[in-house]
Coordinates of N, CA and C in Angstrom, one line a residue:
A6 N 7.0 17.4 -10.2 CA 7.4 17.6 -11.0 C 8.2 16.6 -11.8
M7 N 7.8 15.7 -12.8 CA 8.9 14.4 -13.7 C 9.5 15.5 -14.8
I8 N 10.9 14.7 -14.6 CA 12.1 15.1 -15.2 C 12.3 14.2 -16.2
L9 N 12.1 14.7 -17.5 CA 12.5 14.0 -18.9 C 14.8 14.2 -19.3
A10 N 14.8 13.2 -19.2 CA 17.1 13.5 -19.8 C 16.7 13.0 -20.9
E11 N 17.2 13.1 -21.0 CA 19.0 11.6 -22.4 C 19.8 10.8 -20.8
T12 N 19.9 12.0 -20.4 CA 20.9 11.0 -19.2 C 20.7 11.3 -18.0
D13 N 21.6 10.4 -16.8 CA 21.0 10.5 -15.7 C 21.4 12.3 -14.5
A14 N 22.7 12.4 -15.5 CA 23.7 14.0 -15.0 C 22.4 14.6 -15.5
Q15 N 21.9 14.7 -16.4 CA 21.0 16.3 -16.6 C 19.6 15.9 -16.4
A16 N 19.7 14.4 -15.5 CA 17.8 14.9 -14.7 C 17.9 15.3 -13.7
R17 N 19.0 14.8 -12.5 CA 19.7 15.3 -11.9 C 20.1 16.9 -11.8
D18 N 20.7 17.8 -12.9 CA 20.5 18.8 -13.1 C 19.4 19.5 -12.3
A19 N 18.2 19.2 -13.3 CA 17.5 20.1 -14.0 C 16.7 19.7 -12.5
A20 N 16.8 18.8 -11.7 CA 16.4 18.8 -10.1 C 16.9 19.7 -9.6
E21 N 17.4 20.0 -9.2 CA 18.1 20.6 -8.6 C 17.0 22.0 -8.9
L22 N 17.0 22.3 -10.4 CA 15.7 23.6 -10.2 C 14.9 23.4 -9.6
I23 N 14.0 22.6 -9.3 CA 13.1 22.7 -8.9 C 13.0 22.5 -7.1
A24 N 12.0 23.8 -7.0 CA 12.3 24.7 -5.3 C 10.4 24.1 -5.3
V25 N 10.1 24.2 -3.5 CA 9.4 23.4 -2.8 C 8.6 24.5 -1.9
D26 N 7.8 25.1 -2.2 CA 8.1 25.7 -1.0 C 6.5 25.3 0.3
Y27 N 6.9 24.9 1.2 CA 5.5 23.5 2.3 C 5.4 25.5 3.1
V28 N 4.2 25.1 3.7 CA 3.3 25.3 4.8 C 3.6 24.5 5.0
E29 N 4.0 24.4 6.3 CA 3.9 23.2 8.0 C 2.7 22.9 8.3
L30 N 1.9 22.5 8.2 CA 0.9 22.7 9.6 C 1.3 20.2 11.2
P31 N 0.1 20.9 11.5 CA 1.0 20.7 12.9 C 0.8 19.1 12.4
G32 N 0.2 18.1 13.2 CA 0.6 16.3 12.9 C 1.3 15.8 13.4
V33 N 0.8 14.7 14.0 CA 1.7 13.4 14.9 C 1.3 12.3 13.7
G34 N 2.7 11.1 14.7 CA 3.2 10.6 13.7 C 3.5 8.8 15.1
D35 N 2.3 8.4 15.2 CA 1.6 7.6 15.6 C -0.3 7.6 15.9
I36 N -0.7 6.2 15.7 CA -1.6 6.1 15.1 C -2.6 6.7 17.0
E37 N -2.0 6.1 18.1 CA -3.2 6.0 19.0 C -2.7 7.3 19.1
T38 N -2.0 7.9 19.0 CA -2.0 9.6 19.6 C -2.6 9.5 18.2
A39 N -2.7 10.1 16.2 CA -3.1 9.9 15.5 C -4.9 10.4 16.2
S40 N -5.5 9.2 17.1 CA -7.3 9.1 16.7 C -7.5 9.2 17.7
A41 N -6.5 10.5 19.3 CA -6.7 10.7 20.3 C -7.6 12.3 20.4
P42 N -8.5 12.2 20.9 CA -9.8 13.6 20.7 C -8.7 14.2 20.6
G43 N -9.1 15.9 20.0 CA -8.4 17.3 19.7 C -7.6 16.4 18.8
A44 N -6.7 15.6 18.1 CA -6.0 15.3 17.1 C -6.1 16.4 16.2
P45 N -4.8 17.6 15.5 CA -4.5 17.4 13.9 C -5.1 16.5 13.0
L46 N -5.7 17.3 12.4 CA -7.2 16.1 11.6 C -6.6 16.0 10.4
V47 N -6.2 15.2 9.7 CA -5.4 14.6 7.8 C -6.6 15.5 6.8
Y48 N -7.7 15.1 7.6 CA -8.8 15.3 7.1 C -10.1 15.5 7.3
D49 N -10.7 17.2 6.6 CA -11.5 17.9 8.1 C -12.3 17.3 8.1
D50 N -13.3 15.4 6.9 CA -14.2 15.1 6.9 C -13.8 13.6 7.1
A51 N -13.2 14.0 7.9 CA -12.4 12.4 8.8 C -12.2 12.5 10.2
P52 N -13.2 13.0 10.8 CA -13.2 13.6 11.7 C -13.0 11.8 12.8
G53 N -11.9 12.4 13.8 CA -11.0 11.5 14.4 C -9.9 10.7 13.9
N54 N -9.4 11.1 12.6 CA -8.2 10.5 11.5 C -8.9 9.1 10.9
V55 N -10.8 9.0 11.7 CA -10.8 7.9 10.9 C -11.1 7.5 9.7
C56 N -10.7 6.4 9.5 CA -10.7 6.1 6.5 C -12.2 5.4 7.3
V57 N -11.8 4.2 7.6 CA -12.1 3.0 8.2 C -13.1 2.4 9.2
D58 N -14.0 2.0 9.5 CA -14.6 1.1 11.4 C -14.9 -0.7 10.8
W59 N -14.2 -1.0 10.5 CA -14.7 -2.8 10.2 C -14.6 -4.1 10.6
Q60 N -15.8 -4.3 10.7 CA -16.3 -5.8 12.3 C -16.2 -6.7 11.1
T61 N -15.9 -8.4 11.3 CA -16.7 -8.7 10.8 C -16.7 -10.3 12.4
G62 N -17.5 -11.6 12.2 CA -17.7 -12.4 13.1 C -19.5 -12.2 13.3
D63 N -18.7 -13.3 14.7 CA -20.4 -13.3 15.5 C -19.7 -12.6 17.1
T64 N -20.5 -11.3 16.9 CA -20.4 -10.7 18.1 C -20.9 -11.1 19.0
E65 N -22.1 -10.9 19.0 CA -22.8 -11.2 20.4 C -22.3 -13.8 21.4
G66 N -22.3 -14.3 19.7 CA -21.4 -15.3 20.5 C -20.2 -14.9 20.6
V67 N -19.4 -14.2 19.7 CA -18.2 -14.6 21.3 C -18.3 -13.8 23.0
R68 N -19.6 -12.7 22.8 CA -19.8 -12.5 24.2 C -20.3 -13.4 25.0
R69 N -20.9 -14.1 24.8 CA -21.8 -15.2 25.7 C -20.7 -15.9 25.8
A70 N -19.2 -16.1 25.3 CA -18.1 -17.2 25.7 C -17.7 -16.5 26.3
F71 N -16.8 -15.6 26.4 CA -16.0 -15.3 27.5 C -16.9 -14.5 28.7
A72 N -18.6 -14.3 29.0 CA -18.7 -14.2 29.9 C -19.0 -15.2 30.4
S73 N -18.5 -16.4 29.8 CA -18.5 -18.2 30.3 C -17.1 -18.6 31.0
A74 N -16.5 -17.9 30.6 CA -15.3 -18.4 30.2 C -14.6 -18.4 31.9
H75 N -13.7 -19.5 31.7 CA -13.0 -20.1 33.2 C -11.9 -19.2 33.2
K76 N -11.6 -18.3 31.5 CA -9.9 -17.7 32.1 C -10.1 -16.7 30.9
V77 N -9.8 -15.3 30.3 CA -9.7 -15.0 30.2 C -8.0 -14.5 29.4
V78 N -7.9 -14.9 29.1 CA -6.3 -14.0 28.8 C -6.1 -12.6 27.5
E79 N -5.3 -12.2 27.9 CA -5.7 -10.1 26.6 C -3.9 -10.5 27.0
A80 N -3.0 -9.8 25.4 CA -2.2 -9.2 24.3 C -2.1 -7.9 24.6
R81 N -2.0 -6.7 25.0 CA -1.9 -5.4 23.4 C -0.1 -5.9 22.9
L82 N -0.4 -6.0 21.7 CA 0.9 -6.5 20.8 C 0.8 -5.2 19.6
V83 N 2.8 -4.6 19.4 CA 2.3 -3.5 17.9 C 3.4 -3.9 17.5
N84 N 2.9 -3.6 16.3 CA 3.9 -4.3 14.8 C 4.2 -2.9 14.3
N85 N 5.5 -2.5 14.0 CA 5.5 -1.5 14.6 C 5.7 -1.2 12.0
R86 N 5.9 -0.6 12.3 CA 6.4 -0.1 11.1 C 7.5 -0.1 10.1
I87 N 7.5 -1.1 8.9 CA 8.7 -1.5 8.5 C 8.8 -1.4 7.6
I88 N 10.6 -0.8 6.7 CA 10.2 -0.2 5.4 C 11.2 -1.1 5.0
V89 N 10.2 -1.9 3.6 CA 11.1 -3.0 1.9 C 12.0 -2.2 2.4
N90 N 13.6 -3.3 1.3 CA 13.8 -3.2 1.2 C 14.7 -4.1 0.5
S91 N 14.3 -4.2 -0.5 CA 14.3 -5.3 -2.0 C 15.0 -5.7 -2.5
I92 N 16.3 -6.8 -3.0 CA 17.6 -5.8 -3.4 C 17.2 -5.5 -4.7
E93 N 16.1 -5.7 -5.7 CA 16.2 -3.9 -6.5 C 15.6 -3.3 -6.2
P94 N 15.6 -2.4 -5.8 CA 14.5 -1.0 -6.1 C 13.2 -0.9 -7.5
R95 N 12.4 -0.1 -7.5 CA 11.2 -0.9 -7.8 C 12.0 0.0 -9.3
G96 N 11.4 -0.4 -10.9 CA 11.0 -0.1 -12.5 C 10.4 -0.1 -13.5
A97 N 10.8 1.5 -13.6 CA 9.0 0.9 -15.2 C 10.5 1.4 -16.1
M98 N 9.7 0.4 -17.4 CA 10.2 1.6 -18.7 C 8.7 1.2 -20.2
C99 N 8.0 1.9 -20.8 CA 7.3 1.9 -22.3 C 7.6 2.7 -23.3
V100 N 6.9 1.6 -24.4 CA 7.7 2.5 -24.7 C 5.2 2.0 -25.8
Y101 N 6.0 3.0 -26.3 CA 4.1 3.6 -27.5 C 4.4 3.7 -28.5
D102 N 3.7 2.8 -29.2 CA 3.2 2.7 -30.0 C 1.9 3.3 -31.3
A103 N 2.6 4.6 -31.7 CA 1.8 5.6 -32.0 C 1.7 5.1 -33.6
A104 N 1.4 4.0 -34.4 CA 0.3 3.2 -34.8 C 0.0 2.9 -34.4
N105 N -0.1 1.9 -33.8 CA -1.5 1.1 -33.0 C -2.0 1.5 -32.3
D106 N -1.7 2.9 -31.3 CA -2.2 3.2 -30.8 C -1.9 2.5 -28.9
H107 N -0.6 1.9 -28.7 CA -0.4 0.7 -28.2 C 0.4 1.3 -27.5
Y108 N 0.3 1.1 -25.7 CA 1.3 0.5 -24.9 C 1.7 -0.5 -24.8
T109 N 3.0 -0.9 -24.7 CA 3.9 -2.4 -23.9 C 5.0 -1.5 -22.6
L110 N 4.9 -1.9 -21.5 CA 4.9 -1.3 -20.0 C 6.0 -2.3 -20.0
H111 N 7.4 -2.7 -19.4 CA 8.9 -3.6 -18.4 C 7.8 -3.1 -17.0
A112 N 7.5 -3.4 -16.7 CA 7.4 -3.4 -14.8 C 8.7 -4.0 -13.8
S113 N 8.2 -3.9 -12.9 CA 10.0 -4.1 -11.6 C 8.0 -5.0 -10.5
T114 N 6.9 -5.9 -11.1 CA 5.4 -5.8 -10.0 C 5.7 -7.7 -10.0
Q115 N 4.9 -8.0 -8.9 CA 3.8 -8.7 -8.5 C 2.8 -8.9 -9.0
G116 N 2.4 -7.9 -9.8 CA 1.2 -7.3 -9.9 C 0.5 -6.9 -11.0
S117 N 1.2 -7.6 -12.7 CA 1.3 -7.1 -13.8 C -0.7 -6.3 -13.8
H118 N -1.1 -8.1 -14.1 CA -2.4 -7.8 -14.6 C -3.4 -6.6 -13.6
T119 N -2.7 -6.1 -12.3 CA -3.8 -4.9 -11.1 C -3.5 -3.9 -11.7
I120 N -2.4 -3.7 -12.8 CA -1.1 -2.3 -13.3 C -2.6 -1.9 -13.9
R121 N -2.3 -2.9 -15.0 CA -3.3 -2.3 -16.1 C -4.2 -2.2 -16.5
S122 N -4.7 -2.8 -15.3 CA -6.5 -2.5 -15.1 C -6.8 -1.3 -14.2
V123 N -6.0 -0.4 -13.5 CA -5.6 -0.4 -12.9 C -5.6 2.0 -13.9
L124 N -4.1 1.2 -14.4 CA -3.3 2.1 -15.6 C -4.9 2.5 -16.7
C125 N -5.3 1.0 -17.1 CA -6.0 1.5 -18.4 C -8.5 2.5 -17.8
D126 N -8.5 1.9 -16.8 CA -9.8 1.8 -16.5 C -10.3 2.8 -16.0
D127 N -8.8 3.2 -14.6 CA -8.9 4.7 -13.8 C -8.3 5.9 -14.5
I128 N -7.3 5.5 -15.7 CA -6.4 7.0 -15.4 C -6.4 7.1 -16.6
F129 N -6.0 6.5 -17.6 CA -6.5 6.4 -18.8 C -7.2 5.8 -19.7
K130 N -8.3 5.2 -18.9 CA -9.6 5.3 -20.3 C -9.5 4.8 -21.2
I131 N -8.8 3.7 -21.3 CA -8.4 2.5 -22.4 C -9.3 1.3 -22.5
G132 N -8.6 1.5 -23.4 CA -9.5 -0.5 -23.2 C -8.3 -0.9 -23.0
R133 N -8.3 -2.6 -22.1 CA -7.4 -2.6 -21.7 C -6.4 -3.5 -22.6
D134 N -6.8 -3.2 -24.2 CA -6.2 -4.4 -25.5 C -5.5 -4.2 -26.2
R135 N -5.2 -1.6 -24.8 CA -4.4 -1.6 -26.0 C -3.0 -0.9 -24.7
M136 N -2.8 -2.1 -23.7 CA -1.5 -1.8 -22.4 C -1.8 -3.8 -22.4
R137 N -0.2 -3.8 -22.5 CA 0.3 -5.2 -22.7 C 1.3 -4.5 -21.3
V138 N 1.9 -5.0 -20.4 CA 2.8 -5.2 -19.5 C 3.3 -6.3 -18.8
I139 N 4.7 -5.7 -19.3 CA 5.6 -7.0 -19.1 C 6.8 -7.6 -17.9
T140 N 6.5 -8.1 -17.5 CA 6.6 -8.1 -15.5 C 8.3 -9.9 -15.7
P141 N 9.7 -9.2 -16.3 CA 10.4 -9.7 -16.1 C 10.4 -10.4 -14.6
D142 N 11.6 -10.8 -13.9 CA 12.0 -11.3 -12.6 C 12.7 -10.5 -12.4
V143 N 11.4 -10.6 -11.1 CA 11.8 -9.5 -10.1 C 13.1 -10.2 -8.1
G144 N 14.0 -8.9 -8.2 CA 14.8 -9.6 -7.6 C 13.7 -8.8 -6.2
G145 N 12.2 -9.3 -4.8 CA 12.3 -8.6 -4.0 C 10.9 -8.0 -4.4
G146 N 9.9 -9.0 -3.7 CA 8.6 -7.8 -4.0 C 8.5 -7.2 -2.5
F147 N 7.6 -8.9 -1.8 CA 7.6 -8.3 -0.4 C 6.3 -7.8 0.0
G148 N 5.7 -7.9 -0.6 CA 4.1 -7.2 -0.9 C 4.1 -6.2 -1.6
M149 N 5.8 -5.4 -1.5 CA 5.4 -3.9 -1.6 C 4.3 -4.3 -2.9
K150 N 5.8 -4.7 -4.3 CA 6.1 -4.2 -5.3 C 4.2 -4.4 -6.5
I151 N 3.3 -5.2 -5.7 CA 1.8 -5.7 -5.8 C 1.6 -4.1 -6.4
F152 N 1.6 -3.1 -5.8 CA 0.9 -2.2 -6.1 C 1.0 -1.1 -7.7
P153 N 0.3 -0.5 -8.4 CA 0.1 1.0 -9.2 C 0.4 1.4 -8.3
Y154 N 1.9 2.4 -9.0 CA 2.4 3.5 -8.1 C 2.6 4.7 -9.8
R155 N 3.1 6.0 -9.1 CA 2.7 7.0 -10.3 C 3.5 6.8 -11.0
E156 N 4.6 6.3 -11.6 CA 5.3 6.2 -11.7 C 5.1 5.0 -13.2
H157 N 4.4 4.0 -13.2 CA 4.5 3.4 -14.6 C 3.2 4.5 -14.4
A158 N 2.5 4.6 -14.8 CA 0.9 5.5 -15.2 C 2.0 6.5 -16.4
L159 N 3.3 8.1 -14.9 CA 4.7 8.3 -15.7 C 5.2 8.0 -16.7
V160 N 5.3 6.8 -17.1 CA 6.5 6.5 -18.6 C 5.8 6.8 -19.4
A161 N 4.7 5.7 -19.0 CA 3.7 5.5 -20.4 C 3.4 6.7 -20.8
W162 N 2.8 7.8 -19.8 CA 2.0 9.3 -20.1 C 3.0 10.0 -20.7
A163 N 4.3 9.6 -20.7 CA 5.4 10.4 -21.0 C 6.4 10.2 -22.1
S164 N 5.9 8.7 -22.6 CA 6.8 7.6 -23.7 C 5.3 8.2 -25.2
K165 N 4.7 8.5 -24.5 CA 3.6 9.1 -26.1 C 3.9 10.5 -26.1
R166 N 4.0 11.7 -25.0 CA 3.8 13.1 -25.6 C 5.3 12.7 -26.1
V167 N 6.6 12.0 -26.2 CA 7.3 13.0 -26.3 C 8.0 11.3 -27.7
G168 N 7.7 10.5 -27.7 CA 7.1 9.8 -28.9 C 8.5 9.1 -29.0
R169 N 9.3 8.1 -27.7 CA 10.4 7.4 -27.4 C 10.7 6.9 -26.3
P170 N 10.7 5.6 -27.0 CA 10.7 4.7 -25.0 C 11.0 5.4 -23.9
V171 N 10.9 6.3 -22.3 CA 11.1 6.3 -21.4 C 11.2 5.3 -20.4
K172 N 12.1 5.4 -19.5 CA 12.5 4.3 -19.1 C 12.7 5.2 -17.6
W173 N 12.1 4.6 -16.3 CA 12.7 5.5 -14.7 C 12.9 4.2 -13.7
I174 N 13.7 3.6 -12.8 CA 14.8 3.4 -11.9 C 15.0 3.6 -10.4
A175 N 14.2 3.5 -9.1 CA 14.0 4.2 -8.1 C 15.4 3.5 -7.6
E176 N 15.7 5.0 -6.7 CA 17.0 4.3 -6.0 C 17.2 3.8 -4.4
R177 N 17.6 3.9 -3.7 CA 17.6 3.3 -2.3 C 16.5 4.7 -2.0
T178 N 17.2 5.9 -2.1 CA 16.2 6.7 -0.8 C 15.1 7.0 -1.2
E179 N 14.9 7.6 -2.9 CA 14.1 7.0 -3.3 C 12.8 6.2 -2.7
A180 N 13.0 4.4 -3.1 CA 12.4 3.5 -2.1 C 12.1 4.4 -1.0
F181 N 12.6 4.2 -0.1 CA 12.5 4.5 1.6 C 11.7 5.3 1.9
L182 N 11.6 6.6 0.5 CA 10.3 7.6 1.0 C 9.3 7.3 0.6
S183 N 9.0 6.9 -1.0 CA 7.8 6.6 -1.5 C 7.5 5.3 -1.4
D184 N 8.3 4.5 -1.5 CA 7.3 2.9 -1.5 C 6.5 2.4 -0.2
T185 N 5.7 1.9 -0.9 CA 4.1 1.6 0.5 C 5.2 0.1 1.2
Q186 N 4.8 1.2 2.0 CA 5.2 0.2 3.4 C 4.5 -0.6 3.9
G187 N 4.9 -1.2 5.3 CA 4.2 -2.3 6.0 C 3.3 -2.5 7.0
R188 N 2.5 -2.4 8.1 CA 2.2 -2.5 8.9 C 1.5 -1.7 9.5
D189 N 2.2 -1.4 10.9 CA 2.3 -0.3 12.0 C 0.5 -0.3 12.9
H190 N 0.8 -1.6 13.1 CA -0.8 -2.1 14.3 C -0.8 -2.0 15.2
V191 N -1.6 -1.5 16.0 CA -1.6 -1.4 17.5 C -2.9 -2.7 17.5
T192 N -2.5 -4.0 18.3 CA -3.0 -4.9 18.1 C -4.0 -5.1 20.5
V193 N -5.0 -5.2 20.3 CA -5.5 -5.5 21.7 C -5.8 -7.4 21.6
A194 N -6.0 -8.0 21.0 CA -6.0 -8.8 21.6 C -6.3 -10.3 22.8
K195 N -7.8 -10.7 23.1 CA -8.2 -11.0 23.8 C -9.2 -13.1 24.0
L196 N -8.4 -13.9 24.4 CA -8.5 -14.8 24.0 C -9.8 -16.2 25.6
A197 N -10.6 -16.4 24.9 CA -12.2 -16.6 25.9 C -11.3 -19.1 26.5
L198 N -11.2 -18.7 26.9 CA -10.8 -20.4 27.5 C -11.3 -20.9 28.9
D199 N -11.9 -22.0 28.6 CA -12.7 -23.4 29.6 C -11.8 -23.0 30.0
A200 N -12.7 -24.8 31.3 CA -11.7 -24.6 32.7 C -9.9 -25.4 32.1
D201 N -10.0 -26.3 30.7 CA -9.4 -27.0 30.1 C -8.9 -26.6 28.9
G202 N -9.0 -25.5 29.1 CA -7.8 -24.7 28.2 C -7.9 -24.3 27.4
T203 N -9.0 -25.3 26.6 CA -10.2 -25.5 25.4 C -10.0 -24.0 24.7
F204 N -9.6 -23.1 23.5 CA -10.2 -21.8 23.0 C -11.6 -22.5 22.9
L205 N -12.5 -20.4 23.3 CA -13.8 -20.4 23.7 C -13.8 -19.0 22.4
A206 N -14.3 -19.0 22.3 CA -14.0 -17.1 21.6 C -12.5 -16.2 21.2
L207 N -12.6 -15.7 20.5 CA -10.9 -14.5 20.3 C -11.8 -13.1 19.7
D208 N -11.4 -12.6 20.9 CA -11.5 -11.5 20.3 C -10.7 -9.3 19.9
V209 N -11.4 -9.4 18.3 CA -9.4 -8.3 18.6 C -9.7 -7.1 18.0
D210 N -8.6 -6.1 18.6 CA -9.5 -4.5 18.1 C -7.8 -4.3 17.9
T211 N -8.2 -4.4 16.4 CA -6.6 -3.4 15.9 C -6.7 -2.0 15.2
K212 N -5.5 -0.9 15.5 CA -5.6 0.0 15.1 C -5.4 0.2 14.3
A213 N -5.0 1.0 12.8 CA -4.1 0.6 11.5 C -4.0 1.5 10.9
E214 N -2.5 1.9 10.4 CA -2.3 3.6 10.0 C -1.6 3.1 8.6
L215 N -2.9 3.7 8.6 CA -2.9 3.3 6.8 C -2.8 4.6 6.3
G216 N -1.6 5.7 6.8 CA -1.5 7.0 6.0 C -1.9 8.0 5.6
A217 N -1.4 8.8 4.9 CA -3.2 10.6 4.3 C -3.7 9.9 3.5
Y218 N -2.6 8.9 2.6 CA -3.1 8.7 0.7 C -3.0 7.1 0.5
L219 N -4.4 6.3 0.8 CA -4.2 4.7 1.1 C -3.7 3.8 -1.1
S220 N -2.7 3.1 -0.3 CA -2.3 2.7 -1.0 C -3.8 1.6 -1.8
L221 N -4.4 1.4 -2.6 CA -4.3 0.4 -3.5 C -5.0 -0.5 -2.7
Y222 N -3.7 -1.3 -2.0 CA -4.8 -3.0 -0.7 C -5.0 -2.7 0.8
G223 N -4.3 -1.5 1.2 CA -4.5 -0.3 2.1 C -5.2 -1.2 3.3
P224 N -6.5 -0.5 3.0 CA -7.1 -0.8 4.2 C -7.5 -2.9 3.8
A225 N -7.4 -3.3 3.0 CA -8.2 -4.9 3.5 C -6.9 -5.0 3.6
I226 N -5.2 -4.9 4.1 CA -5.0 -5.5 4.4 C -5.1 -5.4 6.1
P227 N -5.6 -4.7 6.8 CA -5.4 -5.2 8.3 C -7.0 -5.6 8.7
T228 N -8.0 -6.0 6.9 CA -9.3 -5.9 7.4 C -9.7 -7.5 6.5
V229 N -9.9 -7.9 5.8 CA -10.0 -8.8 5.3 C -8.6 -9.9 4.8
A230 N -7.6 -9.3 4.4 CA -6.7 -10.3 5.0 C -5.8 -10.9 6.5
G231 N -6.1 -9.7 6.8 CA -5.2 -9.4 8.6 C -6.4 -11.2 9.5
C232 N -7.7 -11.2 8.4 CA -8.6 -11.2 10.3 C -8.8 -12.8 9.7
G233 N -8.2 -13.0 8.6 CA -8.1 -14.6 8.0 C -7.2 -15.3 8.3
M234 N -6.1 -14.7 9.2 CA -5.2 -15.3 9.9 C -4.9 -15.6 10.7
L235 N -5.6 -15.1 12.0 CA -5.5 -13.9 13.4 C -5.6 -15.6 14.2
A236 N -6.9 -15.8 14.5 CA -7.2 -17.6 14.7 C -5.6 -18.4 14.5
G237 N -5.2 -19.1 13.7 CA -4.3 -19.1 12.8 C -4.8 -20.9 13.2
L238 N -4.1 -22.2 12.9 CA -4.1 -22.9 12.8 C -5.3 -24.5 13.8
Y239 N -6.0 -22.9 14.7 CA -6.9 -23.5 15.8 C -8.0 -24.0 15.6
R240 N -8.9 -24.5 16.6 CA -10.1 -24.1 16.2 C -10.4 -23.3 17.1
T241 N -10.6 -22.1 16.2 CA -11.4 -21.1 17.7 C -13.0 -20.8 17.3
P242 N -14.2 -21.2 18.7 CA -16.2 -21.7 17.7 C -15.6 -20.2 17.3

């Protein structure tokens, strides 16, 4: 539900009138339990709660290197879910120009071009020349502010509907619940070495918690982005 009001106090009073009926379903709160046999499913058409199964690298080369290795070391690493807490919460304000059928969206974001592309191409189905996204100084981002969020679309939609500028800004409690958070990976990493301790190969298996609903870059973080950092600066053939 979206509430439009003249003042913050009016909006808070209106929010008290909203009631939600929930149907409680079974659930699990960690990635290893969620991927275990018999776990409750988020979606019936996603067996094992698997969204994407991805791999890269020279599989056969890695197997040969491990088979001939003098020593293999293994570590299980848990990167806990982290809650981002930027200096300023997320905010957005949109002004719709009816005469020119044009939106001007001010947003505290790390990705103004991406937000415009998603809003124009996928949500409003309009040309990109009909929306300008302006990003002022941003008080902290940490990756969390690069994503398009529902509020970006809502303030634009509402501004056109009411014929006035519409502004929204999150509170800390809202940010805690609604911002795209990070990590929550369980990784088993193995390293093959020769007798001199020279790296031969790296074998990494990660289970990444992406949540019930994907953020725009969600699957890219543990795959394309993450794998580019695994070996660091070490020569690992």
